[in-house]
């Protein structure tokens, strides 16, 4: 992070990071409770997915509304505008590139927004479980052919 940020901006960055990881923890705990076994922050997989089940070729990313420019809550900071534009645009490009990479390799990739978890925790957890179950099934079918 550049040193030229104002203290307020630095505080906001920290809050954005903390808020997202808190939600991630909540989701992870709930999935674990429901019997889903996964790995967290898998560095050897492209883009370091927040959750991954390699056996079933499943990767899940939980995107921060700020750092990934959610269409509803993303906002461009006024200070250091150039820095942020470059940084946030690079994040968006990387997200697209990572998603494409997994799709091309027949992985099952799901991105959820931080706000989805905030707004309806249980619904989002259900969505993740459905996605994981469907992915398991589709991999199974592939192997049979
Ligand atoms: Zn959002």
Coordinates of C-alpha atoms and ligand atoms in Angstrom, one line a residue:
X1 CA 0.0 0.0 0.0
X2 CA 1.4 3.4 -0.9
X3 CA 2.4 5.7 1.9
X4 CA 0.7 8.7 0.3
X5 CA -2.7 7.6 1.6
X6 CA -4.5 9.9 4.0
X7 CA -5.0 8.4 7.5
X8 CA -8.8 8.2 6.7
X9 CA -8.1 6.3 3.6
X10 CA -5.8 3.9 5.3
X11 CA -8.5 3.4 8.0
X12 CA -11.1 2.7 5.4
X13 CA -8.8 0.2 3.6
X14 CA -8.3 -1.7 6.8
X15 CA -12.0 -1.7 7.5
X16 CA -12.8 -3.0 4.1
X17 CA -10.2 -5.8 4.5
X18 CA -11.4 -6.7 8.0
X19 CA -15.1 -6.6 7.2
X20 CA -14.6 -9.0 4.3
X21 CA -12.4 -11.5 6.2
X22 CA -14.9 -11.5 9.1
X23 CA -17.7 -12.5 6.7
X24 CA -15.4 -15.1 5.1
X25 CA -14.8 -16.6 8.5
X26 CA -18.5 -16.8 9.2
X27 CA -19.2 -18.5 5.9
X28 CA -16.3 -20.9 6.4
X29 CA -17.5 -22.0 9.8
X30 CA -21.0 -22.5 8.7
X31 CA -19.9 -24.6 5.7
X32 CA -17.6 -26.7 7.9
X33 CA -20.6 -27.2 10.3
X34 CA -22.6 -28.5 7.4
X35 CA -20.0 -31.1 6.6
X36 CA -18.3 -29.4 3.7
X37 CA -14.5 -30.0 3.7
X38 CA -12.4 -27.5 1.9
X39 CA -9.1 -25.6 2.0
X40 CA -8.7 -21.9 2.7
X41 CA -6.5 -19.5 0.8
X42 CA -4.9 -22.1 -1.4
X43 CA -1.8 -20.3 -2.7
X44 CA -0.8 -22.9 -5.2
X45 CA -4.0 -22.4 -7.1
X46 CA -4.4 -19.5 -9.5
X47 CA -5.6 -16.3 -7.7
X48 CA -5.4 -17.9 -4.3
X49 CA -9.0 -18.9 -4.0
X50 CA -10.6 -18.2 -0.6
X51 CA -12.0 -21.7 -0.6
X52 CA -11.1 -24.7 -2.7
X53 CA -11.9 -28.3 -3.0
X54 CA -9.4 -29.6 -5.5
X55 CA -10.8 -33.1 -5.7
X56 CA -14.0 -31.6 -7.2
X57 CA -12.3 -28.8 -9.1
X58 CA -14.1 -26.2 -7.0
X59 CA -12.9 -22.7 -6.3
X60 CA -14.8 -20.0 -4.5
X61 CA -13.8 -16.3 -4.3
X62 CA -15.4 -13.9 -1.8
X63 CA -15.0 -10.5 -3.3
X64 CA -14.7 -7.3 -1.2
X65 CA -17.2 -4.7 -2.5
X66 CA -14.5 -2.1 -2.3
X67 CA -11.5 -3.8 -3.7
X68 CA -13.3 -5.6 -6.4
X69 CA -15.6 -2.7 -7.4
X70 CA -19.0 -4.1 -6.7
X71 CA -21.5 -2.4 -9.0
X72 CA -23.6 -1.5 -6.0
X73 CA -21.1 -0.5 -3.4
X74 CA -17.8 0.1 -5.2
X75 CA -16.6 3.7 -5.0
X76 CA -13.5 5.4 -6.2
X77 CA -11.6 7.3 -3.4
X78 CA -11.2 11.0 -4.1
X79 CA -7.6 11.2 -2.8
X80 CA -4.9 9.5 -4.9
X81 CA -7.5 9.0 -7.6
X82 CA -4.9 7.9 -10.1
X83 CA -3.5 5.3 -7.8
X84 CA -6.8 3.9 -7.0
X85 CA -8.1 3.9 -10.6
X86 CA -5.0 1.9 -11.6
X87 CA -5.2 -0.5 -8.7
X88 CA -8.9 -1.2 -8.8
X89 CA -9.0 -1.5 -12.5
X90 CA -6.1 -4.0 -12.3
X91 CA -8.2 -6.0 -9.7
X92 CA -11.1 -6.1 -12.1
X93 CA -8.9 -7.3 -15.0
X94 CA -7.3 -9.9 -12.8
X95 CA -10.7 -11.2 -11.6
X96 CA -11.8 -11.6 -15.3
X97 CA -8.6 -13.3 -16.2
X98 CA -8.7 -15.7 -13.2
X99 CA -12.3 -16.6 -13.9
X100 CA -11.5 -17.3 -17.5
X101 CA -8.5 -19.5 -16.6
X102 CA -10.7 -21.7 -14.4
X103 CA -13.5 -21.9 -16.8
X104 CA -11.2 -22.9 -19.7
X105 CA -9.7 -25.7 -17.5
X106 CA -13.2 -27.0 -16.6
X107 CA -13.1 -26.0 -13.0
X108 CA -16.2 -24.9 -11.2
X109 CA -15.7 -21.3 -10.1
X110 CA -18.1 -19.1 -8.1
X111 CA -17.6 -15.5 -7.0
X112 CA -19.8 -14.1 -4.3
X113 CA -19.9 -10.5 -3.2
X114 CA -19.2 -9.4 0.4
X115 CA -22.7 -7.8 0.4
X116 CA -24.5 -11.0 -0.5
X117 CA -23.2 -12.5 2.7
X118 CA -24.0 -9.3 4.7
X119 CA -27.6 -9.1 3.3
X120 CA -28.5 -12.8 3.5
X121 CA -26.1 -15.0 5.2
X122 CA -28.0 -18.3 5.2
X123 CA -29.1 -17.8 1.6
X124 CA -25.5 -17.3 0.5
X125 CA -24.4 -20.3 2.4
X126 CA -27.1 -22.3 0.7
X127 CA -26.0 -21.0 -2.6
X128 CA -22.4 -22.1 -1.9
X129 CA -23.5 -25.6 -0.8
X130 CA -25.7 -26.0 -3.9
X131 CA -22.8 -24.9 -6.1
X132 CA -20.5 -27.4 -4.4
X133 CA -23.0 -30.3 -4.7
X134 CA -23.6 -29.5 -8.4
X135 CA -19.9 -29.4 -9.1
X136 CA -19.4 -32.7 -7.5
X137 CA -22.1 -34.2 -9.7
X138 CA -20.8 -32.7 -12.9
X139 CA -17.3 -33.9 -12.2
X140 CA -18.6 -37.3 -11.6
X141 CA -20.4 -37.3 -14.9
X142 CA -17.3 -36.2 -16.8
X143 CA -15.3 -39.0 -15.4
X144 CA -17.8 -41.6 -16.6
X145 CA -17.6 -40.6 -20.3
Ligands
LIG1 ZN1 -21.5 -4.8 -2.8

